[in-house]
PDB file of C-alpha atoms in Angstrom:
ATOM      1  CA  UNK A   1      -0.724  23.872 105.710  1.00 91.00           C
ATOM      2  CA  UNK A   2       1.614  21.104 106.956  1.00 96.00           C
ATOM      3  CA  UNK A   3       4.824  23.072 108.744  1.00 97.00           C
ATOM      4  CA  UNK A   4       7.993  21.453 108.002  1.00 98.00           C
ATOM      5  CA  UNK A   5       8.394  19.598 111.490  1.00 98.00           C
ATOM      6  CA  UNK A   6       5.242  17.711 110.474  1.00 98.00           C
ATOM      7  CA  UNK A   7       6.840  16.844 107.429  1.00 98.00           C
ATOM      8  CA  UNK A   8       9.807  15.506 109.244  1.00 98.00           C
ATOM      9  CA  UNK A   9       7.311  13.597 111.201  1.00 98.00           C
ATOM     10  CA  UNK A  10       5.597  11.940 108.669  1.00 98.00           C
ATOM     11  CA  UNK A  11       8.714  11.397 105.978  1.00 98.00           C
ATOM     12  CA  UNK A  12      10.834   8.299 106.586  1.00 98.00           C
ATOM     13  CA  UNK A  13      14.669   7.878 107.379  1.00 98.00           C
ATOM     14  CA  UNK A  14      16.941   7.958 104.877  1.00 98.00           C
ATOM     15  CA  UNK A  15      18.359   4.679 105.052  1.00 98.00           C
ATOM     16  CA  UNK A  16      14.807   3.755 104.538  1.00 98.00           C
ATOM     17  CA  UNK A  17      14.386   6.012 101.368  1.00 98.00           C
ATOM     18  CA  UNK A  18      17.761   4.605 100.170  1.00 98.00           C
ATOM     19  CA  UNK A  19      16.876   0.757 100.729  1.00 98.00           C
ATOM     20  CA  UNK A  20      13.559   1.371  99.184  1.00 98.00           C
ATOM     21  CA  UNK A  21      15.319   3.037  95.965  1.00 98.00           C
ATOM     22  CA  UNK A  22      14.030   1.918  92.370  1.00 97.00           C
ATOM     23  CA  UNK A  23      16.006   4.204  90.118  1.00 97.00           C
ATOM     24  CA  UNK A  24      20.039   5.137  90.706  1.00 97.00           C
ATOM     25  CA  UNK A  25      20.196   2.713  94.001  1.00 98.00           C
ATOM     26  CA  UNK A  26      23.480   0.884  93.185  1.00 98.00           C
ATOM     27  CA  UNK A  27      25.157   4.286  91.623  1.00 98.00           C
ATOM     28  CA  UNK A  28      23.946   5.998  94.956  1.00 98.00           C
ATOM     29  CA  UNK A  29      25.386   3.288  97.077  1.00 98.00           C
ATOM     30  CA  UNK A  30      28.657   3.047  95.377  1.00 98.00           C
ATOM     31  CA  UNK A  31      28.811   6.572  96.787  1.00 98.00           C
ATOM     32  CA  UNK A  32      27.951   5.667 100.236  1.00 98.00           C
ATOM     33  CA  UNK A  33      29.808   2.617 100.081  1.00 98.00           C
ATOM     34  CA  UNK A  34      33.209   5.326  98.917  1.00 98.00           C
ATOM     35  CA  UNK A  35      32.706   8.441 100.884  1.00 98.00           C
ATOM     36  CA  UNK A  36      34.331   9.032 103.895  1.00 98.00           C
ATOM     37  CA  UNK A  37      33.926  11.991 106.089  1.00 98.00           C
ATOM     38  CA  UNK A  38      36.466  13.594 107.457  1.00 97.00           C
ATOM     39  CA  UNK A  39      37.054  13.752 110.910  1.00 91.00           C
ATOM     40  CA  UNK A  40      39.658  16.076 111.325  1.00 94.00           C
ATOM     41  CA  UNK A  41      37.700  19.808 110.630  1.00 97.00           C
ATOM     42  CA  UNK A  42      35.258  20.382 113.379  1.00 97.00           C
ATOM     43  CA  UNK A  43      32.488  19.797 110.885  1.00 98.00           C
ATOM     44  CA  UNK A  44      31.057  16.892 112.741  1.00 98.00           C
ATOM     45  CA  UNK A  45      31.683  17.911 116.244  1.00 97.00           C
ATOM     46  CA  UNK A  46      29.767  21.123 115.677  1.00 98.00           C
ATOM     47  CA  UNK A  47      27.180  19.229 114.156  1.00 98.00           C
ATOM     48  CA  UNK A  48      27.038  16.855 117.313  1.00 98.00           C
ATOM     49  CA  UNK A  49      26.737  20.189 119.552  1.00 97.00           C
ATOM     50  CA  UNK A  50      24.305  21.753 117.611  1.00 97.00           C
ATOM     51  CA  UNK A  51      22.435  18.445 116.986  1.00 98.00           C
ATOM     52  CA  UNK A  52      19.912  19.977 114.060  1.00 98.00           C
ATOM     53  CA  UNK A  53      17.574  17.520 112.093  1.00 98.00           C
ATOM     54  CA  UNK A  54      17.512  17.470 108.392  1.00 98.00           C
ATOM     55  CA  UNK A  55      14.744  16.820 106.108  1.00 98.00           C
ATOM     56  CA  UNK A  56      15.566  15.820 102.451  1.00 98.00           C
ATOM     57  CA  UNK A  57      13.527  16.850 100.061  1.00 98.00           C
ATOM     58  CA  UNK A  58      14.075  14.302  96.962  1.00 98.00           C
ATOM     59  CA  UNK A  59      13.361  11.357  94.146  1.00 98.00           C
ATOM     60  CA  UNK A  60      15.682   9.006  93.435  1.00 96.00           C
ATOM     61  CA  UNK A  61      15.186   9.430  89.849  1.00 96.00           C
ATOM     62  CA  UNK A  62      17.757  12.485  90.233  1.00 96.00           C
ATOM     63  CA  UNK A  63      21.139  12.844  89.304  1.00 95.00           C
ATOM     64  CA  UNK A  64      22.037  15.381  91.912  1.00 97.00           C
ATOM     65  CA  UNK A  65      20.330  13.381  94.866  1.00 98.00           C
ATOM     66  CA  UNK A  66      21.733  10.237  93.748  1.00 98.00           C
ATOM     67  CA  UNK A  67      25.224  12.244  94.605  1.00 98.00           C
ATOM     68  CA  UNK A  68      24.257  14.023  97.399  1.00 98.00           C
ATOM     69  CA  UNK A  69      22.219  11.902  99.456  1.00 98.00           C
ATOM     70  CA  UNK A  70      24.787   9.768 100.336  1.00 98.00           C
ATOM     71  CA  UNK A  71      27.367  12.311 101.464  1.00 98.00           C
ATOM     72  CA  UNK A  72      24.911  13.937 103.501  1.00 98.00           C
ATOM     73  CA  UNK A  73      23.346  10.918 104.781  1.00 98.00           C
ATOM     74  CA  UNK A  74      27.260   9.613 105.805  1.00 98.00           C
ATOM     75  CA  UNK A  75      27.989  13.206 107.706  1.00 98.00           C
ATOM     76  CA  UNK A  76      24.966  12.749 109.510  1.00 98.00           C
ATOM     77  CA  UNK A  77      25.528   9.603 110.566  1.00 98.00           C
ATOM     78  CA  UNK A  78      28.919  10.555 111.558  1.00 98.00           C
ATOM     79  CA  UNK A  79      27.484  13.089 113.522  1.00 98.00           C
ATOM     80  CA  UNK A  80      24.675  11.233 115.315  1.00 98.00           C
ATOM     81  CA  UNK A  81      21.983  13.066 113.734  1.00 98.00           C
ATOM     82  CA  UNK A  82      18.238  12.086 112.804  1.00 98.00           C
ATOM     83  CA  UNK A  83      17.775  12.282 108.193  1.00 98.00           C
ATOM     84  CA  UNK A  84      14.589  11.919 107.057  1.00 98.00           C
ATOM     85  CA  UNK A  85      13.306  12.307 103.396  1.00 98.00           C
ATOM     86  CA  UNK A  86      10.205  13.124 101.637  1.00 98.00           C
ATOM     87  CA  UNK A  87       9.419  13.006  97.862  1.00 98.00           C
ATOM     88  CA  UNK A  88       9.254  16.210  96.023  1.00 98.00           C
ATOM     89  CA  UNK A  89       6.805  14.831  94.032  1.00 96.00           C
ATOM     90  CA  UNK A  90       4.418  13.201  96.513  1.00 95.00           C
ATOM     91  CA  UNK A  91       3.253  16.612  97.968  1.00 93.00           C
ATOM     92  CA  UNK A  92       4.291  19.541  95.960  1.00 97.00           C
ATOM     93  CA  UNK A  93       3.646  22.288  99.016  1.00 97.00           C
ATOM     94  CA  UNK A  94       6.589  21.734 100.453  1.00 98.00           C
ATOM     95  CA  UNK A  95       9.387  22.188  97.591  1.00 98.00           C
ATOM     96  CA  UNK A  96       7.082  24.832  96.472  1.00 98.00           C
ATOM     97  CA  UNK A  97       8.209  27.151  99.527  1.00 97.00           C
ATOM     98  CA  UNK A  98      11.766  26.130  98.672  1.00 97.00           C
ATOM     99  CA  UNK A  99      12.516  27.054  95.132  1.00 97.00           C
ATOM    100  CA  UNK A 100      15.468  27.477  93.155  1.00 95.00           C
ATOM    101  CA  UNK A 101      15.326  29.579  90.671  1.00 94.00           C
ATOM    102  CA  UNK A 102      11.684  29.325  90.271  1.00 96.00           C
ATOM    103  CA  UNK A 103      12.004  25.880  89.596  1.00 96.00           C
ATOM    104  CA  UNK A 104      11.523  22.745  91.541  1.00 98.00           C
ATOM    105  CA  UNK A 105      15.164  21.671  91.508  1.00 97.00           C
ATOM    106  CA  UNK A 106      16.274  18.696  94.329  1.00 98.00           C
ATOM    107  CA  UNK A 107      17.898  17.517  96.304  1.00 98.00           C
ATOM    108  CA  UNK A 108      16.735  20.359  98.980  1.00 98.00           C
ATOM    109  CA  UNK A 109      18.162  19.677 102.516  1.00 98.00           C
ATOM    110  CA  UNK A 110      16.228  21.444 105.687  1.00 98.00           C
ATOM    111  CA  UNK A 111      17.901  22.151 108.762  1.00 98.00           C
ATOM    112  CA  UNK A 112      15.763  22.122 111.741  1.00 98.00           C
ATOM    113  CA  UNK A 113      15.991  22.918 115.207  1.00 98.00           C
ATOM    114  CA  UNK A 114      14.803  21.192 118.158  1.00 95.00           C
ATOM    115  CA  UNK A 115      11.739  23.641 117.979  1.00 96.00           C
ATOM    116  CA  UNK A 116      10.961  22.327 114.330  1.00 96.00           C
ATOM    117  CA  UNK A 117      11.750  25.685 112.945  1.00 97.00           C
ATOM    118  CA  UNK A 118      14.070  25.744 109.415  1.00 98.00           C
ATOM    119  CA  UNK A 119      17.452  27.383 110.435  1.00 98.00           C
ATOM    120  CA  UNK A 120      18.989  26.737 107.352  1.00 97.00           C
ATOM    121  CA  UNK A 121      18.767  25.064 103.998  1.00 98.00           C
ATOM    122  CA  UNK A 122      21.031  23.424 101.198  1.00 98.00           C
ATOM    123  CA  UNK A 123      20.967  22.170  97.661  1.00 98.00           C
ATOM    124  CA  UNK A 124      20.695  21.477  95.085  1.00 97.00           C
ATOM    125  CA  UNK A 125      23.828  21.201  93.958  1.00 97.00           C
ATOM    126  CA  UNK A 126      27.494  22.982  95.053  1.00 98.00           C
ATOM    127  CA  UNK A 127      28.799  25.806  92.975  1.00 98.00           C
ATOM    128  CA  UNK A 128      31.399  24.039  91.205  1.00 98.00           C
ATOM    129  CA  UNK A 129      29.261  21.158  90.222  1.00 98.00           C
ATOM    130  CA  UNK A 130      26.350  23.985  89.211  1.00 97.00           C
ATOM    131  CA  UNK A 131      29.231  26.122  87.006  1.00 97.00           C
ATOM    132  CA  UNK A 132      30.332  22.365  85.489  1.00 96.00           C
ATOM    133  CA  UNK A 133      26.388  21.187  84.731  1.00 96.00           C
ATOM    134  CA  UNK A 134      26.098  25.288  82.551  1.00 96.00           C
ATOM    135  CA  UNK A 135      28.838  24.989  80.833  1.00 97.00           C
ATOM    136  CA  UNK A 136      28.241  20.856  79.709  1.00 96.00           C
ATOM    137  CA  UNK A 137      24.565  22.122  78.889  1.00 96.00           C
ATOM    138  CA  UNK A 138      25.743  25.340  76.796  1.00 96.00           C
ATOM    139  CA  UNK A 139      27.120  22.508  74.365  1.00 95.00           C
ATOM    140  CA  UNK A 140      23.817  21.120  73.664  1.00 97.00           C
ATOM    141  CA  UNK A 141      22.249  21.803  70.424  1.00 96.00           C
ATOM    142  CA  UNK A 142      18.933  23.893  70.216  1.00 96.00           C
ATOM    143  CA  UNK A 143      15.533  22.509  71.490  1.00 95.00           C
ATOM    144  CA  UNK A 144      13.895  22.413  68.412  1.00 97.00           C
ATOM    145  CA  UNK A 145      16.862  20.598  67.093  1.00 97.00           C
ATOM    146  CA  UNK A 146      15.757  17.067  66.409  1.00 97.00           C
ATOM    147  CA  UNK A 147      19.083  15.732  68.046  1.00 97.00           C
ATOM    148  CA  UNK A 148      18.110  17.696  71.396  1.00 97.00           C
ATOM    149  CA  UNK A 149      16.742  14.903  73.126  1.00 97.00           C
ATOM    150  CA  UNK A 150      19.441  12.282  72.344  1.00 97.00           C
ATOM    151  CA  UNK A 151      22.101  15.159  73.103  1.00 97.00           C
ATOM    152  CA  UNK A 152      20.448  15.802  76.360  1.00 97.00           C
ATOM    153  CA  UNK A 153      20.230  12.033  77.876  1.00 96.00           C
ATOM    154  CA  UNK A 154      23.925  11.474  76.892  1.00 97.00           C
ATOM    155  CA  UNK A 155      24.752  14.473  78.410  1.00 97.00           C
ATOM    156  CA  UNK A 156      23.006  13.414  81.749  1.00 94.00           C
ATOM    157  CA  UNK A 157      24.413   9.929  81.679  1.00 95.00           C
ATOM    158  CA  UNK A 158      28.147  11.303  81.497  1.00 96.00           C
ATOM    159  CA  UNK A 159      26.949  13.609  84.275  1.00 96.00           C
ATOM    160  CA  UNK A 160      25.408  10.749  86.394  1.00 96.00           C
ATOM    161  CA  UNK A 161      28.878   8.622  85.471  1.00 97.00           C
ATOM    162  CA  UNK A 162      31.215  11.537  86.128  1.00 97.00           C
ATOM    163  CA  UNK A 163      29.147  12.170  89.841  1.00 97.00           C
ATOM    164  CA  UNK A 164      29.900   8.337  90.372  1.00 97.00           C
ATOM    165  CA  UNK A 165      33.758   8.216  89.634  1.00 97.00           C
ATOM    166  CA  UNK A 166      35.070  11.523  90.549  1.00 98.00           C
ATOM    167  CA  UNK A 167      35.431  11.878  93.701  1.00 98.00           C
ATOM    168  CA  UNK A 168      36.302  15.690  93.844  1.00 98.00           C
ATOM    169  CA  UNK A 169      32.409  16.151  92.877  1.00 98.00           C
ATOM    170  CA  UNK A 170      32.118  13.959  96.127  1.00 98.00           C
ATOM    171  CA  UNK A 171      34.341  16.751  97.940  1.00 98.00           C
ATOM    172  CA  UNK A 172      32.553  19.671  96.436  1.00 98.00           C
ATOM    173  CA  UNK A 173      29.380  18.622  97.688  1.00 98.00           C
ATOM    174  CA  UNK A 174      31.237  17.906 101.319  1.00 98.00           C
ATOM    175  CA  UNK A 175      32.955  21.368 101.492  1.00 98.00           C
ATOM    176  CA  UNK A 176      29.657  23.340 100.208  1.00 98.00           C
ATOM    177  CA  UNK A 177      27.415  21.770 102.501  1.00 98.00           C
ATOM    178  CA  UNK A 178      29.966  22.309 105.770  1.00 98.00           C
ATOM    179  CA  UNK A 179      30.044  26.222 104.681  1.00 98.00           C
ATOM    180  CA  UNK A 180      26.566  26.948 104.905  1.00 97.00           C
ATOM    181  CA  UNK A 181      25.524  24.559 107.754  1.00 98.00           C
ATOM    182  CA  UNK A 182      28.445  26.236 109.360  1.00 98.00           C
ATOM    183  CA  UNK A 183      27.402  29.523 109.277  1.00 97.00           C
ATOM    184  CA  UNK A 184      23.856  28.871 110.330  1.00 97.00           C
ATOM    185  CA  UNK A 185      24.941  26.890 112.937  1.00 96.00           C
ATOM    186  CA  UNK A 186      27.631  29.725 114.929  1.00 90.00           C
TER     187      UNK A 186
END
């Protein structure tokens, strides 16, 4: 069984991952180009001091990855951290170690120390966004309803558009990532 450090060593950089995206690429880069990492809250300094590596479990069709990856990438770049990506569906052994409520939810960000040990985890979404998604899903028709599939597609398109345009969502991601990571690094 491969270690997280071995996955990290074999992974591609987050830049390569985003450059090679075939789905939601333009949307991811709209967030990447628009997000500015706050520099006055001490988080970037903490990351520079502790210097964890970030291993991202992701897929380019995922709306949460479309939102989170560019923000976490900006943070990693500001702090000079090595951030790499592995595809969830290529090798499910890794994601199966980090299930969310029993499911293979992505993206998942693993923080590794210099020895390659996992010291923290974040993902797949900020709590405020989870609440929003749950409340929106509650309005969908029953799964057996013939309109369910179309309604779900429309809902996901709406959420995706909000993720791209609502910068308060970006702040939710940044603040929750900062909170979780700070708690493991301090």
